[in-house]
Structure formats: structure tokens, C-alpha cells
Short mmCIF file of C-alpha atoms and ligand atoms in Angstrom, two decimals:
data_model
loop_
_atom_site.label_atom_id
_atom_site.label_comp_id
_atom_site.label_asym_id
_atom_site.label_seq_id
_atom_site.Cartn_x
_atom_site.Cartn_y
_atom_site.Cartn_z
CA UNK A 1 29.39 23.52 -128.28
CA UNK A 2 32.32 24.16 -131.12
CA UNK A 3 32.11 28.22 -131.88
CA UNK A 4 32.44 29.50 -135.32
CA UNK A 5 35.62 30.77 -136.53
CA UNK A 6 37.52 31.47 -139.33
CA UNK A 7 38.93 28.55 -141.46
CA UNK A 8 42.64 28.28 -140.47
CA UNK A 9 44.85 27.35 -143.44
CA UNK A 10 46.57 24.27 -142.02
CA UNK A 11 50.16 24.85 -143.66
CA UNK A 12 51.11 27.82 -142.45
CA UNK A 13 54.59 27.17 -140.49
CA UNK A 14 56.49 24.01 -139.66
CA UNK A 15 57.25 24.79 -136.30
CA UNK A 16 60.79 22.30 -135.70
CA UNK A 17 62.27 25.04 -133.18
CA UNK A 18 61.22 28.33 -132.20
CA UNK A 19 62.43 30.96 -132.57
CA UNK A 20 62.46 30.08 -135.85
CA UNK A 21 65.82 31.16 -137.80
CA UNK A 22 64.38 34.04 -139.80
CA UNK A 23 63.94 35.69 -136.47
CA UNK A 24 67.60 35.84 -135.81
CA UNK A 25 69.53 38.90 -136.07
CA UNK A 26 73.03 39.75 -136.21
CA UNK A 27 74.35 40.27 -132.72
CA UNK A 28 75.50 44.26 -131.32
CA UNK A 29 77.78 43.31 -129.70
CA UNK A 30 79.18 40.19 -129.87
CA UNK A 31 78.73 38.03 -126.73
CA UNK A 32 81.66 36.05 -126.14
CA UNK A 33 81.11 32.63 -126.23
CA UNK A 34 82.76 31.54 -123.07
CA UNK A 35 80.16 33.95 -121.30
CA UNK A 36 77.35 32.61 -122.86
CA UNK A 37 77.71 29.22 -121.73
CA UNK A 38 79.50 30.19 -118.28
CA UNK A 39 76.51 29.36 -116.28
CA UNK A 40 74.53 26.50 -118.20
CA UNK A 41 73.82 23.06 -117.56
CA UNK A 42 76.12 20.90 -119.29
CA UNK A 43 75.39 17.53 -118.41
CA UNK A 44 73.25 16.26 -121.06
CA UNK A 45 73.98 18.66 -124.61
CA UNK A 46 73.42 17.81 -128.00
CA UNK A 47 75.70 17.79 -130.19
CA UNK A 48 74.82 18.54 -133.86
CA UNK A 49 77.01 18.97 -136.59
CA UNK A 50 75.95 20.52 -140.18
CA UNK A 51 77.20 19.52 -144.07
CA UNK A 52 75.90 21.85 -146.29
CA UNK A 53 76.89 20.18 -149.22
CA UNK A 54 74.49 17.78 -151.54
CA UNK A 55 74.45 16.41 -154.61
CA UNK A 56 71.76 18.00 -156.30
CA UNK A 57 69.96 21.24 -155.53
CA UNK A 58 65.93 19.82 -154.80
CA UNK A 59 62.92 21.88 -155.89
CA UNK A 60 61.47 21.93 -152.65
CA UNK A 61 64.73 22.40 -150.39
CA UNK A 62 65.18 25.93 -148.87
CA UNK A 63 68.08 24.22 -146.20
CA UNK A 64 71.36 25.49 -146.20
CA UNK A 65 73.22 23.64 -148.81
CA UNK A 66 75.02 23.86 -151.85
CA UNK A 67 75.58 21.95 -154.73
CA UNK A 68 79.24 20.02 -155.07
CA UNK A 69 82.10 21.25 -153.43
CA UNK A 70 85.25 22.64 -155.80
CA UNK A 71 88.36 21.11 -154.95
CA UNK A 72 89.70 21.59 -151.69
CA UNK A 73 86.34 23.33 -149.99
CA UNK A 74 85.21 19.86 -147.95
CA UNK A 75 88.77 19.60 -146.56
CA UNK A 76 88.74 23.53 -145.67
CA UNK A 77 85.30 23.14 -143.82
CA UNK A 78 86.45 20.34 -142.00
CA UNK A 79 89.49 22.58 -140.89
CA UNK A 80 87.22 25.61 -139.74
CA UNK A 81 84.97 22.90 -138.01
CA UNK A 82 87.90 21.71 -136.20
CA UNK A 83 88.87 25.13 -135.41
CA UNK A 84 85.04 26.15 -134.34
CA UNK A 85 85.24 23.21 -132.09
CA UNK A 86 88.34 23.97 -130.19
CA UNK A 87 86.59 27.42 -129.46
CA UNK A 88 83.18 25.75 -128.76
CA UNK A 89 85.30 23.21 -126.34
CA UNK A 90 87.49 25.81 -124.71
CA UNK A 91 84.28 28.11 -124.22
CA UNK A 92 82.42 25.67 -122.56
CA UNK A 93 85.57 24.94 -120.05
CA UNK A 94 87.39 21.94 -117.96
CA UNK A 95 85.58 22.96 -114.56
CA UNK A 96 82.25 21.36 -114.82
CA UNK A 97 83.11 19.17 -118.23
CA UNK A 98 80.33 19.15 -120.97
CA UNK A 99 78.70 15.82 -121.41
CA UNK A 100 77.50 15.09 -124.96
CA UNK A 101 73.85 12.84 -124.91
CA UNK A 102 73.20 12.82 -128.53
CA UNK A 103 75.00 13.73 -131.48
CA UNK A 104 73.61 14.34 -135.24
CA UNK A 105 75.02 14.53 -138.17
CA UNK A 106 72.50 16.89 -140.62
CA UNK A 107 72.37 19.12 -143.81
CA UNK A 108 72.25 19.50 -146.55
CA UNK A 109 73.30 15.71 -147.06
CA UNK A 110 76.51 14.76 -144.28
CA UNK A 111 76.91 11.54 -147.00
CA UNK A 112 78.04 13.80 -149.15
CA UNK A 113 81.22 13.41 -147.19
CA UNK A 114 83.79 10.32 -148.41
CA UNK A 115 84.10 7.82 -146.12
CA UNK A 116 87.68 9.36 -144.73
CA UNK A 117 86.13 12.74 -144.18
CA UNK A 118 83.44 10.92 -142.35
CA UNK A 119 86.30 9.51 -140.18
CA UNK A 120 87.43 13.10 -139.88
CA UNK A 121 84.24 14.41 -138.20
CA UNK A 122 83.97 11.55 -136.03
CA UNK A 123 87.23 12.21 -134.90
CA UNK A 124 86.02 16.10 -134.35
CA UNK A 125 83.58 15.27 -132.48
CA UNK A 126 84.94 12.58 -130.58
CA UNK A 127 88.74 13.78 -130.00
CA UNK A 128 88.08 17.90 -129.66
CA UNK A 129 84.15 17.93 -128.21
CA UNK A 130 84.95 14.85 -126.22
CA UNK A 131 81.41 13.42 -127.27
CA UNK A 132 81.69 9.59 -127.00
CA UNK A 133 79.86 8.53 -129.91
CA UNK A 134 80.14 4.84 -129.28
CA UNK A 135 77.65 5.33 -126.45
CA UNK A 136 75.26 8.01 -127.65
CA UNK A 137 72.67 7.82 -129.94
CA UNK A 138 74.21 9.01 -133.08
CA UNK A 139 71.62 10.32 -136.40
CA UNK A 140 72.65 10.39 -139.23
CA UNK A 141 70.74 12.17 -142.30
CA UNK A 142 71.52 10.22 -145.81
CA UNK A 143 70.44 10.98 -149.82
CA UNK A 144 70.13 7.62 -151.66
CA UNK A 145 73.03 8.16 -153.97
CA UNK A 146 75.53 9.13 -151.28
CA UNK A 147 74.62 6.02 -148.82
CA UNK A 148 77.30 4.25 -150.16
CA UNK A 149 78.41 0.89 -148.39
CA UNK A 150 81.95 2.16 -147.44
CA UNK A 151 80.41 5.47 -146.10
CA UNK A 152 77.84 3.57 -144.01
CA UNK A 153 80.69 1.36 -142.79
CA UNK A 154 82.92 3.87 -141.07
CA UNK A 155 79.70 5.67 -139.32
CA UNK A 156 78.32 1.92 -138.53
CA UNK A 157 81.97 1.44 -137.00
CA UNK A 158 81.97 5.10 -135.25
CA UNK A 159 78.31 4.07 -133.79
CA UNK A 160 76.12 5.69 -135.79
CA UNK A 161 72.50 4.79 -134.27
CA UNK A 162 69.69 6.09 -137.13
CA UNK A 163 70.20 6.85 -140.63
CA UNK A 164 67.68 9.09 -142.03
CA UNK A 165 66.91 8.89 -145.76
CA UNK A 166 65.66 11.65 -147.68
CA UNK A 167 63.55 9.26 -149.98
CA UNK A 168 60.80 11.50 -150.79
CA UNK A 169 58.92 9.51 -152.99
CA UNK A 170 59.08 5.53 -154.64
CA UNK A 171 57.17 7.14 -158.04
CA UNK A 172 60.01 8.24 -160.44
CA UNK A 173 57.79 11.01 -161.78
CA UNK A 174 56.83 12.29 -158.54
CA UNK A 175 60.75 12.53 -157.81
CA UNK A 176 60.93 14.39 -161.13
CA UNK A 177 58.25 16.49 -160.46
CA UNK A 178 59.67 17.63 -157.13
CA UNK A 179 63.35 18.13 -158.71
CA UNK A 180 64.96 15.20 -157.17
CA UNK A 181 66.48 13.21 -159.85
CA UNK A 182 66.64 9.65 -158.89
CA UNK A 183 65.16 6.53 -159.40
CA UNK A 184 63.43 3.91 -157.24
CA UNK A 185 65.44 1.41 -158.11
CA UNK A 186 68.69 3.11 -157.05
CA UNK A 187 66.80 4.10 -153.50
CA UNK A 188 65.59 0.53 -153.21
CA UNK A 189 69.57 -0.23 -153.35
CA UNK A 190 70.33 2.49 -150.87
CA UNK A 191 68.01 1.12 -148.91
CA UNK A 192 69.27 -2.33 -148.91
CA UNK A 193 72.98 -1.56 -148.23
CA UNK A 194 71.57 0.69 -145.10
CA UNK A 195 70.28 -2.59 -144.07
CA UNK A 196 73.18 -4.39 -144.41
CA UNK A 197 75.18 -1.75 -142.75
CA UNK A 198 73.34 -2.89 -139.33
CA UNK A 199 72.71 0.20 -138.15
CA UNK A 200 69.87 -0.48 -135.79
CA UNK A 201 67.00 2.90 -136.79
CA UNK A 202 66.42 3.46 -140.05
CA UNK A 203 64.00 6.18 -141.02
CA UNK A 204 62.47 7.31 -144.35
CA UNK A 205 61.18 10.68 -144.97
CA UNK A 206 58.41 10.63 -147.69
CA UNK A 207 56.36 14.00 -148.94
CA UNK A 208 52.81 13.99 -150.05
CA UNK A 209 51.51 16.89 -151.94
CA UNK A 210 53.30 16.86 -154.64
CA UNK A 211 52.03 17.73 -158.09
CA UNK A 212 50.68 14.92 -159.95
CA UNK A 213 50.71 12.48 -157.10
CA UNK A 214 47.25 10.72 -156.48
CA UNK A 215 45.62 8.94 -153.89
CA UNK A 216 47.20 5.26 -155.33
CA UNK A 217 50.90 6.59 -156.08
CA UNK A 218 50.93 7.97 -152.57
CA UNK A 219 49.73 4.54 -151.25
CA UNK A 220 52.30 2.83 -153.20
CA UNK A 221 54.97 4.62 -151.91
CA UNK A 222 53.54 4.07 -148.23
CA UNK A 223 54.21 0.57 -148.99
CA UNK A 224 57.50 0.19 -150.45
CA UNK A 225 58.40 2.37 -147.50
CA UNK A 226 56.45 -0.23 -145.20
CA UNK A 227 58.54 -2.90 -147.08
CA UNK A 228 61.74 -2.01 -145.60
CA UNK A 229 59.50 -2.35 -141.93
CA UNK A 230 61.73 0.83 -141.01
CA UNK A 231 61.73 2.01 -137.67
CA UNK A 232 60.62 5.19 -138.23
CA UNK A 233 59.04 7.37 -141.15
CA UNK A 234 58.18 10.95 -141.18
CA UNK A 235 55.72 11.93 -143.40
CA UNK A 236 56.21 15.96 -144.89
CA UNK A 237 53.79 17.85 -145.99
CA UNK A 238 55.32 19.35 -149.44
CA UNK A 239 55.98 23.66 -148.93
CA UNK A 240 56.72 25.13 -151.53
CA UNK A 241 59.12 28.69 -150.36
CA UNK A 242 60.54 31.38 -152.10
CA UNK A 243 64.03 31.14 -153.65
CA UNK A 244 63.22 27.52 -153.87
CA UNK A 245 63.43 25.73 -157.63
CA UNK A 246 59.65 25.07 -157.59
CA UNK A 247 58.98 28.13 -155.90
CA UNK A 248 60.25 29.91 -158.69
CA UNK A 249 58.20 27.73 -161.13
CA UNK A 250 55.19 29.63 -162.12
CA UNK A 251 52.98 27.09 -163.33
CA UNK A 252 51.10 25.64 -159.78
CA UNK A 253 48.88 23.20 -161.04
CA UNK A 254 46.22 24.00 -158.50
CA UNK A 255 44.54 26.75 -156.16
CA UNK A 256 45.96 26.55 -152.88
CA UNK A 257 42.73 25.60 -151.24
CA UNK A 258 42.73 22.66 -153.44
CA UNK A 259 46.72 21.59 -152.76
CA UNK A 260 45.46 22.12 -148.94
CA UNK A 261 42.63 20.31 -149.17
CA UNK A 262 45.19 17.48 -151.36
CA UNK A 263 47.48 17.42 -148.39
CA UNK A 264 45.07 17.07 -145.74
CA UNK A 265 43.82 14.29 -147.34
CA UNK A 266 47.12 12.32 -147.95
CA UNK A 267 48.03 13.54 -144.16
CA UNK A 268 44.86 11.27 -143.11
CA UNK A 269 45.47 8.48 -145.65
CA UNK A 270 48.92 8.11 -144.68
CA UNK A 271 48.38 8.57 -141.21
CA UNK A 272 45.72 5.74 -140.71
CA UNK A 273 47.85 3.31 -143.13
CA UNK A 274 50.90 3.12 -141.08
CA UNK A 275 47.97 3.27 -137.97
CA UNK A 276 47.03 0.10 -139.30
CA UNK A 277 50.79 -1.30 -140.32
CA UNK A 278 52.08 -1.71 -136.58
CA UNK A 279 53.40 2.17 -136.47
CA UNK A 280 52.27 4.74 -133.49
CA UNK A 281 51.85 8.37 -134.28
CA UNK A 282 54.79 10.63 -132.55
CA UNK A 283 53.60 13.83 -133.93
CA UNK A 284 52.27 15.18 -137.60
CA UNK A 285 55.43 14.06 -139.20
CA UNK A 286 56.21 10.84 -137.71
CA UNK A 287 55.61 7.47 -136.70
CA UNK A 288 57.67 5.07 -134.94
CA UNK A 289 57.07 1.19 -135.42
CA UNK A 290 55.64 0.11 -132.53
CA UNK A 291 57.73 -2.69 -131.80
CA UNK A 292 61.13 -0.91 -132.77
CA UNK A 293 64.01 -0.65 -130.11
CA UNK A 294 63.92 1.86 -127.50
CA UNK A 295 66.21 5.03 -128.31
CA UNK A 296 67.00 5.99 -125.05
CA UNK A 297 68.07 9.82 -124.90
CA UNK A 298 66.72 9.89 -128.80
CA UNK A 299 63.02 10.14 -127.48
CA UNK A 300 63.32 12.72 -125.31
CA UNK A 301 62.29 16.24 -126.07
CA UNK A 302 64.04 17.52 -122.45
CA UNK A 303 63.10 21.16 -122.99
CA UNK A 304 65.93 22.75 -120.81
CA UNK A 305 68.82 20.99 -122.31
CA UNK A 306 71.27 22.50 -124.76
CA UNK A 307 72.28 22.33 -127.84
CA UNK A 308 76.26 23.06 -129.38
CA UNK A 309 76.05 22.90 -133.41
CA UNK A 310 78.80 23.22 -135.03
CA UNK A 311 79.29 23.89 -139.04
CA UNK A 312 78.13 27.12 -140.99
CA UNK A 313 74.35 26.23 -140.91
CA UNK A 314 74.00 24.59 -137.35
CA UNK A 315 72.31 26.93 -134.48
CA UNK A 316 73.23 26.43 -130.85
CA UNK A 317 71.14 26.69 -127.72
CA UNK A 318 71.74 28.16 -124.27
CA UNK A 319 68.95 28.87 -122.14
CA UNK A 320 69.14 32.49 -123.22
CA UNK A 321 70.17 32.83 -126.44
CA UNK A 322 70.14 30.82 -129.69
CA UNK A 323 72.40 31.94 -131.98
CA UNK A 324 74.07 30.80 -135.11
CA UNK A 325 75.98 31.64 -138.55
CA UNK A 326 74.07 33.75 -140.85
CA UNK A 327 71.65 32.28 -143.06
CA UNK A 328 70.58 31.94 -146.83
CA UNK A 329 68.65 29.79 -149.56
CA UNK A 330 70.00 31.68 -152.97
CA UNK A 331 72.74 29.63 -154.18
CA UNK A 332 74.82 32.64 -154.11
CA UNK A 333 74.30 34.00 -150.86
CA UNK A 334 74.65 29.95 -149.67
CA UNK A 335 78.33 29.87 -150.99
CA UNK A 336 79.14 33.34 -150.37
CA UNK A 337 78.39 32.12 -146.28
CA UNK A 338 80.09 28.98 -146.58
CA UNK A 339 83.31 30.96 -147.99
CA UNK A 340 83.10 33.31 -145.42
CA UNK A 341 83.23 30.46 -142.54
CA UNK A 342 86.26 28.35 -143.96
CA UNK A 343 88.10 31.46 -144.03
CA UNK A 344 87.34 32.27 -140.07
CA UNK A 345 89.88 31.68 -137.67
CA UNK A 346 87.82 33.26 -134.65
CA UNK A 347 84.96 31.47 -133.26
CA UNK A 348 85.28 32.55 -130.27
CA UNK A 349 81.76 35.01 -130.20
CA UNK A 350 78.29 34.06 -131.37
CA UNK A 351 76.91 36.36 -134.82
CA UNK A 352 73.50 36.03 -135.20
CA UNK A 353 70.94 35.06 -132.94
CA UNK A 354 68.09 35.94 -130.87
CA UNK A 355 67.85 36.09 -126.63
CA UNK A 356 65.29 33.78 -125.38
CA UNK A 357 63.77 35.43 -122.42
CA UNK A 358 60.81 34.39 -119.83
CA UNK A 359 58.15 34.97 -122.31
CA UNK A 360 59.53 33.20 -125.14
CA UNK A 361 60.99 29.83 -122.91
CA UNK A 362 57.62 29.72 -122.14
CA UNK A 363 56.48 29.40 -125.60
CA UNK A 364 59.16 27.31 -126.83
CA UNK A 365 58.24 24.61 -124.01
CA UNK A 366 54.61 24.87 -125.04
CA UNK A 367 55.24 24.19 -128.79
CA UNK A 368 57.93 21.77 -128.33
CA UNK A 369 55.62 19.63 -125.91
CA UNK A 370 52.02 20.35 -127.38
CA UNK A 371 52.65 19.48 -131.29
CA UNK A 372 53.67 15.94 -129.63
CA UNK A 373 51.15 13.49 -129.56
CA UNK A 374 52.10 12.78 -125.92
CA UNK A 375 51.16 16.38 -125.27
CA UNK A 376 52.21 19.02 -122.69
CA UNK A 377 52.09 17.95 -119.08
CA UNK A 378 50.51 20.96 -116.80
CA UNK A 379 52.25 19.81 -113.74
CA UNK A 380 55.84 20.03 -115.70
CA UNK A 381 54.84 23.41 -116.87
CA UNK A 382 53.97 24.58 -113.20
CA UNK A 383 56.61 23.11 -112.14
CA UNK A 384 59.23 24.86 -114.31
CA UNK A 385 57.21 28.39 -114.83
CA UNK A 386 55.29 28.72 -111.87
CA UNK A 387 51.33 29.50 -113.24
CA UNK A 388 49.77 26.56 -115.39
CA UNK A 389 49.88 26.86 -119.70
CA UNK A 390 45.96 28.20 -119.33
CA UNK A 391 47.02 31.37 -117.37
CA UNK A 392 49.46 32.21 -119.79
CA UNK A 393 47.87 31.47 -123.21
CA UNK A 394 44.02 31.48 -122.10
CA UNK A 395 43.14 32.83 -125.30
CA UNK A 396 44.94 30.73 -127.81
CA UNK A 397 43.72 27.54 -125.19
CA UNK A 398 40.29 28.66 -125.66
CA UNK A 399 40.48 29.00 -129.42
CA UNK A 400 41.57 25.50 -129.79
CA UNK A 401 39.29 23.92 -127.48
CA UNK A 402 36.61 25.36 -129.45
CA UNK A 403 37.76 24.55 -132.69
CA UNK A 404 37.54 21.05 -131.29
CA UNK A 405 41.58 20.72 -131.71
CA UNK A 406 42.08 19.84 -128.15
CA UNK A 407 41.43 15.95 -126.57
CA UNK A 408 38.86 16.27 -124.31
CA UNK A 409 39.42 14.10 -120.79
CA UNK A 410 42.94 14.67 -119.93
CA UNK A 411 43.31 16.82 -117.22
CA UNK A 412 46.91 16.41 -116.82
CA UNK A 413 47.66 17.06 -119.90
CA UNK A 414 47.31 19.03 -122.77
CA UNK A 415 46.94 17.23 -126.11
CA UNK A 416 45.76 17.76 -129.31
CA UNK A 417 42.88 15.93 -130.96
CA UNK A 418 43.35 13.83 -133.84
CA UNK A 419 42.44 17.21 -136.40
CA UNK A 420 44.39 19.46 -134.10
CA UNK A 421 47.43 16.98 -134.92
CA UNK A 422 46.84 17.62 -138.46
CA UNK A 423 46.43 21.18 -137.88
CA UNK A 424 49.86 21.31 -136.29
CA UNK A 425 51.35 24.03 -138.38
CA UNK A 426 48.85 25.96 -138.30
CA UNK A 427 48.32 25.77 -134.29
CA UNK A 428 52.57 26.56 -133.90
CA UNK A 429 52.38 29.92 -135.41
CA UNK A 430 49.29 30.96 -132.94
CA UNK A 431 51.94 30.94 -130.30
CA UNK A 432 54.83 32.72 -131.95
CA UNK A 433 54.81 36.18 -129.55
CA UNK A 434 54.38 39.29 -131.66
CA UNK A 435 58.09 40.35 -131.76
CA UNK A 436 59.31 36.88 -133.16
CA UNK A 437 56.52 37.17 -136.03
CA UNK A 438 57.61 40.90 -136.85
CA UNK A 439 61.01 39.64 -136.83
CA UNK A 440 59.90 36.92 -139.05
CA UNK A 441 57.75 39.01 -141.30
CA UNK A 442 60.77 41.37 -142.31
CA UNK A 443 62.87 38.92 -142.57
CA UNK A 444 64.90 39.58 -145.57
CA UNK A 445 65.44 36.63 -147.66
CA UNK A 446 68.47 35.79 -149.55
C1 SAM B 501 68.05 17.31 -144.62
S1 SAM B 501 66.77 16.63 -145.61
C2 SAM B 501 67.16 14.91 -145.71
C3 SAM B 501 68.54 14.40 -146.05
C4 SAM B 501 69.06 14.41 -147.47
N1 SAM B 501 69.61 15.69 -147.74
C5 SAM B 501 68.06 14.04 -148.53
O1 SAM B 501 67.41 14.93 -149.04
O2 SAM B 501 67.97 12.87 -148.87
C6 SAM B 501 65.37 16.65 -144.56
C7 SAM B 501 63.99 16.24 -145.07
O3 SAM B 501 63.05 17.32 -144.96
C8 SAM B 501 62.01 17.16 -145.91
N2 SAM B 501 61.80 18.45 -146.58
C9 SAM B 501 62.71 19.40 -146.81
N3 SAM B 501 62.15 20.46 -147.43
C10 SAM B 501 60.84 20.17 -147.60
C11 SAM B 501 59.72 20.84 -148.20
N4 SAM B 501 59.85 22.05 -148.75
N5 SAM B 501 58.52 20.24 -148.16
C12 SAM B 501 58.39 19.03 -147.60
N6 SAM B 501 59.40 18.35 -147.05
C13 SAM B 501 60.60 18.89 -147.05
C14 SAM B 501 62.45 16.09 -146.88
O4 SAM B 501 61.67 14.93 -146.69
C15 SAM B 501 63.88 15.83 -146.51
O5 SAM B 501 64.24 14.48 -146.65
S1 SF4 B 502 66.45 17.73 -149.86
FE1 SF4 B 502 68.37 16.91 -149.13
S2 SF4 B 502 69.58 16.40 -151.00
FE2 SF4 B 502 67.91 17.73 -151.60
S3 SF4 B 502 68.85 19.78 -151.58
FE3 SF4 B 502 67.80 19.49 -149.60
S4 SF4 B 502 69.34 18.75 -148.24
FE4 SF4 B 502 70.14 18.47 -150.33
#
């Protein structure tokens, strides 16, 4: 029998990695980086490598970007990146070489960048990180106006795998009404030269939610997306954060039971169109064509592996600490940060981060596997922890089980239910442990 709780709001957190970045803190001392990654696997990393420059400043975007660049500043981030990779590389050492298994390219918007700077941090990562990008799955995220044909040339060339286009929405008033100036026809251009550029995944991110969309606009812009028969589309929920532009936009049209109550039922709509248009459900946000090419090393969510980002707003992973750059969303604070790294000459310790011990891998492997559809296999979580995920979070288990958020049937796994999937961010933040949420809660943001 379901028991009777409390309504959960369902947009609480999107949980994309945990600890989350607000939960970072600068770093007493400073660990040197050559220690940190001393003892850590090495043989399949990610490599990830952040622009934080865009065109335009969207309503909804709290990432770590600014707007232009001033003469000068993208050459003078691509020299500190090429200086924070020499450290990165020399840290991680010649003994037991790193091997890269994916790269990404992320932002902000890395289009941004002209098609020789483009060349340039191919050549980082390929010449000083030694990642062979020919043979790795290589992402690549993409605004409409900068996926120009000679950009998407040199990163088709350097093997660029997926392009990700921030798309949003096909309605030019719904683009308006988020702050993204731009026009359908102009994305329906972008679209096409991605196309042409051959670059086998294409993915388009649309956002439901937003003010003034309806039940019919969000349909049609399900179906120009479908159109383009892309490989993948994620589907995001709109938030609407402090420091934001529409944040600080007073006006909300409605309550925010309404706008949840909006979004969950766009989430469904959406969800059971591309059900029915030959797509398979990967999680909340996305949905992979069920007939597109395998990924290899893409589709894996290896939970041990690390991660080296490079670039003022990437984080890096070792199995015991995550650390990064500092972080901001005031355009201020943004540039002020970005300053600050062009001018650094030592990379050689990590600044901010936060230490990942037993407690929180074992939360990190239970979010990263359970807001999957594929779910969270016990016998990989015995395997790797030693007790089963019910003897650790017997509480939080039992609270979705009874709110009817868990598939029932599935012994070896644990999997959420069709409404737990939709109450994914509300089900990631039950498992945050209490010092990441205080250190999230006072979180001062800039
Ligand atoms: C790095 S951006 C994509 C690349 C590129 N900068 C662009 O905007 O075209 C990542 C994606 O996250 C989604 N996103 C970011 N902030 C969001 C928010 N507040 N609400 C909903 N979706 C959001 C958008 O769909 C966006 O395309
Ligand atoms: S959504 Fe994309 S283009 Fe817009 S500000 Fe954010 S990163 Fe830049």
C-alpha cells in the first residue's frame, strides 16, 4: 500500500554531479597537484575542456560565461590553458601514462572560438594532454549563431564525435521570452550546416516551461526537433536561479505550483512523443534515437573513472577530491575570475574543492546510477562498497518505494518508476549528506 507523505516539489535540484559546485570551498592548504593524482587510475580519464565565452548572456543561464571577449582575452586563455595543461600533464607523470577516453569541449559556448583557435585547443589537447582525439569520442557543445561551417570543419577534421546545440526552443517568442535572441530560421540553418559537417551525433537541447509556451508550441518544437531525426535530445526543465536575467525579472507569470504543475506536464508530453518517434528514454533529460550509432565510451557512466578539466570553469575528479577554479554567475565576479586565470602562471595546486570520502563516493555512485533509467545495479554496489544500497540509505529506499517512485520486480536492480523518473530532481537532493547541503545552503553567491 503507497503511505501518505508530503507532496515533494519535483524541481528542486538538477543533480549532473555531486557534490554539486556550491559545495566547494577554497582549499587550506593547497594540495599539490602531482600528489593528488599520484595514486589514481589513469587509464580511462576524461578529458573536458571549458570556454566561458558566448555570444549573448541568456535569461535562464547561471553557467560560467561571459559575454564577448575584448581584444586579446581568447588568445590569453588559450595561453593559460596551455600553461594549465603542461602542469595538469606533468602532475599526472610519464610512469604509468594517462590515457584520455573521452574528451568534451563545454561552456559557456566553445563555438565561440574561430575556427584557428579551435585548431589551437585541439592541438592542446592533443599535443600537451596527449589525448588522441581522432579515436575518442569527442562532444562538442554549439549556439546556433556560432556553428559556423568553417568552425564545424576543423572540429569535423580534429574528430569531433557529437555536437550539442543549445536550441532551446523553434517558437521565436518563446526564445524571446527566455532571453535568447535568435530566430528559427537561423537555427534551422545551424542545423543544416551541422548536418553537412558529417559529424555522426547530433543532439538538441530544448526547454519546456517557459512563460507563454503552451501545450501546441511545445509540440511544435518537439517536431522540428524530430525533423532533423537527431540522435539525441535532452529535454530541460526551465529553472529559473538567482543572479540570472529572468531571475531578476519580477514579473513570474504564475504561482510556482502552477509552473510545476506546467512542467510536469510538458515533461510527460514530451516524454511519450519522442516514446512514440523511435527515441528511448536515457534519463529525465534525454533520449537517444533508438536506432542511432553506438557511442562506445560516450554511454558509459563508469563511476570510478576520472575526470582532468581544464579552463577557468571546468572541475576535475580524483577519487578523493574534486576540485576546481572558483566560481560565479554575476557578470562581474565571472570576468573578474576569468582575469584572474589568464594572468596565472602556477597551476601546479588545486583552489577550491571538496574531499570525497567513503560516505559521499557512496552517494555519488547512487545518484549517478539511480537517476538513469537503466538504474543502479546492487551487485556493482556490493561489489565496490561492500553492504548493498538498502543498508546504507534504508530510509530514503523506503520513502521512495512508498511513494510508488521505485519499479517494482527488479531485484537486481534499482530503478525508478516512470513518476520517480520525472521526479528526478527532486529524488537527487534526498541523498545529498547533511554537510554537502549545509555547504550548499551557505553558499554565497556571486
Ligand atoms: C552549455 S549550454 C549549451 C550550449 C550553448 N551555450 C547554447 O546555449 O547554445 C547547456 C544547456 O543547458 C540547458 N540549460 C542551461 N540553463 C538552464 C536553465 N536554467 N533551465 C533549463 N535549461 C537550462 C540549455 O538547454 C542549454 O542548451
Ligand atoms: S545558454 Fe549557452 S549561449 Fe546562453 S549564456 Fe548559457 S552558455 Fe551562453
Amino acid at each position: 500500500m503507497t503511505a501518505v507523505h508530503t507532496p515533494l516539489r519535483p524541481y528542486r535540484n538538477y543533480v549532473y554531479a555531486y557534490p554539486h559546485k556550491t559545495a566547494y570551498r577554497p582549499l587550506a592548504p593547497r594540495p599539490a597537484l602531482a600528489d593528488l593524482w599520484k595514486d589514481e587510475a589513469r587509464q580511462t580519464l576524461s578529458l573536458y575542456m571549458h570556454i566561458p565565452f558566448c555570444e549573448v548572456r541568456c535569461g535562464f543561464c547561471n553557467l560560467f560565461t561571459r559575454i564577448g571577449a575584448p581584444d586579446g582575452l581568447i588568445g590569453r586563455y588559450l595561453d593559460a590553458l596551455t600553461r594549465q595543461a603542461r602542469a595538469v600533464r606533468a602532475a599526472l607523470g610519464d610512469e604509468r601514462p594517462a590515457r584520455f577516453a573521452t574528451a568534451a569541449f563545454g561552456g559557456g559556448t566553445p563555438t565561440y572560438l574561430e575556427a584557428a583557435e579551435l585548431e589551437r585547443l585541439c592541438d592542446i589537447a592533443e599535443l600537451v594532454m596527449g589525448a588522441d582525439l581522432r579515436a575518442i569520442p569527442l562532444s562538442v557543445e554549439a549556439s546556433p549563431a556560432t556553428a559556423t561551417a568553417d568552425r564545424l570543419a576543423v572540429l569535423a577534421a580534429r574528430g569531433a564525435t557529437r555536437v550539442s546545440l543549445g536550441v532551446q526552443s523553434f517558437v521565436d517568442a518563446e526564445a524571446r521570452a527566455a532571453v535568447r535572441p535568435q530566430r528559427r530560421a537561423d537555427v534551422e540553418a545551424a542545423l543544416g550546416r551541422i548536418r553537412e559537417a558529417g559529424i555522426p551525433v547530433l543532439n538538441i537541447d530544448l526547454i519546456y516551461g517557459i512563460m507563454g509556451q503552451t501545450a501546441s508550441s511545445w509540440r511544435l518544437s518537439l517536431d522540428a526537433a524530430l525533423r532533423w531525426r537527431p540522435e539525441e535530445i535532452y529535454l530541460y526543465p526551465l529553472y529559473v536561479r538567482p543572479l540570472t536575467g529572468l531571475g531578476r525579472q519580477a514579473d513570474h507569470a504564475f504561482s510556482e505550483r502552477d509552473w510545476d504543475e506546467q512542467r510536469l506536464c510538458r515533461y510527460r508530453e514530451g516524454r511519450d512523443h519522442l516514446l512514440t518517434h523511435g527515441y528511448e528514454q536515457v534519463s529525465m533529460r534525454m533520449f537517444r534515437r533508438t536506432d542511432a550509432p553506438p557511442q562506445g565510451p560516450d554511454d558509459y557512466a563508469c563511476q570510478t573513472d576520472g575526470m582532468v578539466g581544464l579552463g577557468c570553469g571546468a572541475r576535475s575528479y580524483t577519487s578523493r577530491l574534486h576540485y576546481s577554479f572558483d566560481y560565479a554567475v554575476s557578470m562581474r565576479e565571472v570576468r573578474a575570475i576569468i582575469d584572474s586565470y589568464t594572468a596565472t602562471i602556477d597551476f601546479d595546486h588545486a583552489l577550491v574543492g571538496r574531499a570525497i570520502n567513503a560516505d559521499e563516493a557512496r552517494r555519488r555512485h547512487l545518484l549517478q546510477s539511480l537517476l538513469q533509467v537503466q538504474g543502479l545495479s546492487n551487485a556493482e554496489y556490493r561489489l565496490r562498497f561492500g553492504c548493498g544500497p538498502h543498508e546504507d540509505f534504508p530510509g530514503q529506499l523506503r520513502v521512495l518505494a512508498e511513494r510508488g517512485w521505485l519499479a517494482d520486480g527488479d531485484t537486481d536492480r534499482l530503478r525508478l518508476s516512470p513518476e520517480g523518473l520525472a521526479y528526478s530532481d527532486a529524488i537527487g537532493p534526498e541523498f545529498f549528506s547533511p554537510a554537502v547541503r549545509a555547504a550548499m545552503t551557505n553558499y554565497e553567491l556571486r
